Amino acid sequence: MNYIGKTLMVDFGMARATLRINSETSLTFRILEKDGQTVSTSETVSLKLISLRPDLCLLCWQEQSGVTVSQVHDYSNGAIHSIWTTPGAALQQFSGSLKVTEAV
């Protein structure tokens, strides 16, 4: 399945967000909840998207804040694995679930 133009619901437990893959070079994320608090942060970023095999992709981007994000999307199993590097060089890893939704 081609995920370009689709919106994904992502749940890491401590945070929920939507990701819209606009193209192979553009992604819009919207953070909906963080640490149990409702938030509404969104940004469109330049995207590097690599297809590893059918239904398995690597996505990488850098946010305006300087956070660098690398994610593996496993669409067959509804799983996401993410590593974030903060501007201060702290490394964080989270795994969670993802599913294709209607546009949010």
Short mmCIF file of C-alpha atoms in Angstrom, two decimals:
data_model
loop_
_atom_site.label_atom_id
_atom_site.label_comp_id
_atom_site.label_asym_id
_atom_site.label_seq_id
_atom_site.Cartn_x
_atom_site.Cartn_y
_atom_site.Cartn_z
CA MET A 1 0.00 0.00 0.00
CA ASN A 2 1.21 3.50 -0.79
CA TYR A 3 1.11 5.66 2.36
CA ILE A 4 1.79 8.99 0.63
CA GLY A 5 -1.21 11.25 1.20
CA LYS A 6 -2.36 9.17 4.19
CA THR A 7 -2.74 10.29 7.81
CA LEU A 8 -1.44 7.98 10.53
CA MET A 9 -2.44 7.92 14.20
CA VAL A 10 0.59 7.24 16.38
CA ASP A 11 0.42 6.27 20.04
CA PHE A 12 3.59 5.99 22.14
CA GLY A 13 1.70 5.74 25.44
CA MET A 14 3.22 8.95 26.79
CA ALA A 15 2.29 10.87 23.62
CA ARG A 16 -0.21 10.68 20.75
CA ALA A 17 0.18 12.34 17.37
CA THR A 18 -0.91 12.27 13.76
CA LEU A 19 1.55 12.07 10.91
CA ARG A 20 0.52 13.00 7.38
CA ILE A 21 2.95 11.83 4.73
CA ASN A 22 2.43 14.59 2.16
CA SER A 23 5.03 13.27 -0.30
CA GLU A 24 8.34 11.41 -0.28
CA THR A 25 9.93 14.70 0.83
CA SER A 26 7.30 16.29 3.13
CA LEU A 27 5.55 15.26 6.36
CA THR A 28 3.18 17.15 8.66
CA PHE A 29 3.01 16.06 12.29
CA ARG A 30 0.50 17.17 14.90
CA ILE A 31 1.11 16.34 18.55
CA LEU A 32 -2.27 15.78 20.21
CA GLU A 33 -1.29 14.69 23.72
CA LYS A 34 1.92 14.61 25.74
CA ASP A 35 2.31 13.22 29.26
CA GLY A 36 -1.49 13.10 29.68
CA GLN A 37 -1.98 16.75 28.71
CA THR A 38 -3.82 17.86 25.58
CA VAL A 39 -1.58 19.86 23.25
CA SER A 40 -1.87 21.06 19.68
CA THR A 41 1.52 21.46 18.09
CA SER A 42 1.98 20.98 14.36
CA GLU A 43 4.77 21.44 11.86
CA THR A 44 5.51 20.52 8.27
CA VAL A 45 9.06 19.22 7.83
CA SER A 46 11.35 18.05 5.05
CA LEU A 47 11.29 14.26 4.98
CA LYS A 48 13.69 11.52 3.95
CA LEU A 49 11.65 8.37 3.27
CA ILE A 50 13.24 5.01 2.50
CA SER A 51 11.20 1.93 1.68
CA LEU A 52 12.93 -1.06 3.29
CA ARG A 53 10.46 -3.68 2.01
CA PRO A 54 6.71 -3.75 1.41
CA ASP A 55 4.95 -2.14 4.41
CA LEU A 56 8.23 -1.27 6.18
CA CYS A 57 9.69 2.24 5.87
CA LEU A 58 12.34 4.41 7.49
CA LEU A 59 11.40 8.10 7.89
CA CYS A 60 13.81 10.82 9.06
CA TRP A 61 13.36 14.55 9.60
CA GLN A 62 14.59 17.52 11.61
CA GLU A 63 12.17 19.83 13.39
CA GLN A 64 12.52 23.61 13.74
CA SER A 65 13.43 23.07 17.41
CA GLY A 66 16.51 21.10 16.31
CA VAL A 67 15.06 17.72 17.31
CA THR A 68 16.07 15.03 14.81
CA VAL A 69 13.62 12.13 14.42
CA SER A 70 14.17 8.70 12.86
CA GLN A 71 11.24 6.28 12.72
CA VAL A 72 10.65 2.79 11.42
CA HIS A 73 7.02 2.30 10.36
CA ASP A 74 5.91 -1.33 10.26
CA TYR A 75 2.49 -1.06 8.63
CA SER A 76 1.90 -4.83 8.51
CA ASN A 77 2.14 -5.08 12.31
CA GLY A 78 0.84 -1.60 13.19
CA ALA A 79 4.09 -0.78 14.99
CA ILE A 80 6.33 2.27 15.12
CA HIS A 81 9.85 2.58 16.53
CA SER A 82 11.26 6.07 17.00
CA ILE A 83 14.57 7.60 18.06
CA TRP A 84 14.74 11.33 18.81
CA THR A 85 17.89 13.35 19.31
CA THR A 86 17.36 16.66 21.12
CA PRO A 87 19.37 19.82 20.39
CA GLY A 88 21.31 19.06 23.59
CA ALA A 89 22.28 15.64 22.14
CA ALA A 90 20.05 13.57 24.44
CA LEU A 91 18.89 10.38 22.76
CA GLN A 92 15.38 9.04 23.40
CA GLN A 93 13.77 5.85 22.08
CA PHE A 94 10.07 5.03 22.02
CA SER A 95 7.97 2.28 20.47
CA GLY A 96 4.24 2.29 19.97
CA SER A 97 1.37 1.65 17.62
CA LEU A 98 0.32 3.24 14.35
CA LYS A 99 -2.73 2.96 12.16
CA VAL A 100 -3.97 4.63 9.01
CA THR A 101 -6.88 6.99 9.74
CA GLU A 102 -8.99 9.47 7.86
CA ALA A 103 -7.54 12.98 7.62
CA VAL A 104 -7.53 14.73 11.01
#
